[in-house]
Amino acid sequence: MGFAPSGNQQINVTGAASLAGTLNLLASGGRYSAGKYTLLTANGVSGTFGTFISNLSNYTNLTYALNYDANDVYLTFIPNTANTQASLTNN
């Protein structure tokens, strides 16, 4: 699955999605911002990806994680302590 700061691929499942296995996310360069990005939407999500592989650490120092709810899978970027301290110093 491709992912870029300007937009990301999204999977739309017409029925229910049963997750397992590996999510391989191929990121591209640019400025990533804190926030939640939808990767998959379905009429019900069960399970989780067992493995998450990504090259995001090559492009951002934000903390990132997969999050799940009843119908969606998200990639969430969270500022880490270094980002927060830098923004406070620069403002």
CSV table of C-alpha atoms in Angstrom, one decimal:
chain,number,residue,atom,x,y,z
A,1,MET,CA,0.0,0.0,0.0
A,2,GLY,CA,1.4,3.4,-0.9
A,3,PHE,CA,1.4,6.4,1.5
A,4,ALA,CA,2.5,10.0,1.0
A,5,PRO,CA,2.0,13.2,2.9
A,6,SER,CA,-0.1,14.5,0.0
A,7,GLY,CA,-2.5,11.5,0.0
A,8,ASN,CA,-2.7,7.9,0.7
A,9,GLN,CA,-4.2,4.8,-0.9
A,10,GLN,CA,-7.3,3.6,0.8
A,11,ILE,CA,-9.0,0.2,0.6
A,12,ASN,CA,-12.8,0.2,0.6
A,13,VAL,CA,-14.4,-3.1,1.4
A,14,THR,CA,-18.0,-3.5,0.5
A,15,GLY,CA,-18.6,-6.3,3.1
A,16,ALA,CA,-16.8,-7.2,6.3
A,17,ALA,CA,-13.0,-7.3,6.5
A,18,SER,CA,-11.2,-10.1,8.4
A,19,LEU,CA,-7.6,-9.0,9.0
A,20,ALA,CA,-4.5,-11.0,9.6
A,21,GLY,CA,-1.0,-11.3,8.0
A,22,THR,CA,1.2,-8.4,7.1
A,23,LEU,CA,0.5,-4.8,6.1
A,24,ASN,CA,3.4,-3.5,4.0
A,25,LEU,CA,3.2,0.3,3.7
A,26,LEU,CA,5.5,1.9,1.2
A,27,ALA,CA,5.9,5.6,2.2
A,28,SER,CA,7.3,8.4,0.0
A,29,GLY,CA,9.2,11.5,1.0
A,30,GLY,CA,7.7,14.7,2.2
A,31,ARG,CA,6.6,16.5,5.3
A,32,TYR,CA,4.4,14.2,7.5
A,33,SER,CA,2.0,15.8,10.0
A,34,ALA,CA,0.5,14.5,13.2
A,35,GLY,CA,-3.0,13.1,12.6
A,36,LYS,CA,-5.1,10.1,11.8
A,37,TYR,CA,-5.2,8.7,8.2
A,38,THR,CA,-7.8,6.1,7.1
A,39,LEU,CA,-6.2,3.1,5.4
A,40,LEU,CA,-9.1,0.7,5.2
A,41,THR,CA,-12.9,1.1,5.5
A,42,ALA,CA,-15.3,-1.9,5.7
A,43,ASN,CA,-18.7,-2.9,6.9
A,44,GLY,CA,-17.1,-4.4,10.0
A,45,VAL,CA,-13.5,-5.1,10.8
A,46,SER,CA,-12.4,-8.1,12.8
A,47,GLY,CA,-8.8,-9.1,13.7
A,48,THR,CA,-5.7,-7.0,13.3
A,49,PHE,CA,-2.6,-7.2,11.1
A,50,GLY,CA,-0.1,-9.5,12.7
A,51,THR,CA,2.9,-7.6,11.2
A,52,PHE,CA,3.3,-4.0,10.1
A,53,ILE,CA,6.2,-3.3,7.8
A,54,SER,CA,7.0,0.3,6.7
A,55,ASN,CA,9.8,2.5,5.6
A,56,LEU,CA,8.2,5.5,7.4
A,57,SER,CA,11.2,5.9,9.7
A,58,ASN,CA,13.2,7.0,6.7
A,59,TYR,CA,10.9,10.0,6.2
A,60,THR,CA,9.6,11.1,9.6
A,61,ASN,CA,10.6,11.2,13.2
A,62,LEU,CA,6.9,11.2,14.3
A,63,THR,CA,5.7,8.2,16.3
A,64,TYR,CA,3.3,6.2,14.3
A,65,ALA,CA,1.0,3.2,14.9
A,66,LEU,CA,-2.0,1.3,13.4
A,67,ASN,CA,-5.3,1.8,15.2
A,68,TYR,CA,-8.6,-0.1,14.7
A,69,ASP,CA,-12.2,0.6,15.3
A,70,ALA,CA,-15.4,-1.4,14.3
A,71,ASN,CA,-15.2,-0.3,10.7
A,72,ASP,CA,-11.8,1.2,10.0
A,73,VAL,CA,-8.0,0.8,10.1
A,74,TYR,CA,-6.0,4.0,10.7
A,75,LEU,CA,-2.4,5.0,10.6
A,76,THR,CA,-1.9,7.6,13.4
A,77,PHE,CA,1.0,9.9,13.6
A,78,ILE,CA,1.8,11.3,17.1
A,79,PRO,CA,4.3,14.0,17.9
A,80,ASN,CA,7.1,12.6,20.2
A,81,THR,CA,8.7,14.5,23.0
A,82,ALA,CA,11.5,15.9,20.7
A,83,ASN,CA,8.9,17.3,18.3
A,84,THR,CA,6.9,18.9,21.1
A,85,GLN,CA,9.9,20.5,22.7
A,86,ALA,CA,11.1,21.8,19.3
A,87,SER,CA,7.7,23.3,18.5
A,88,LEU,CA,7.6,25.0,21.9
A,89,THR,CA,11.1,26.4,21.4
A,90,ASN,CA,10.4,27.7,17.9
A,91,ASN,CA,7.2,29.5,18.9
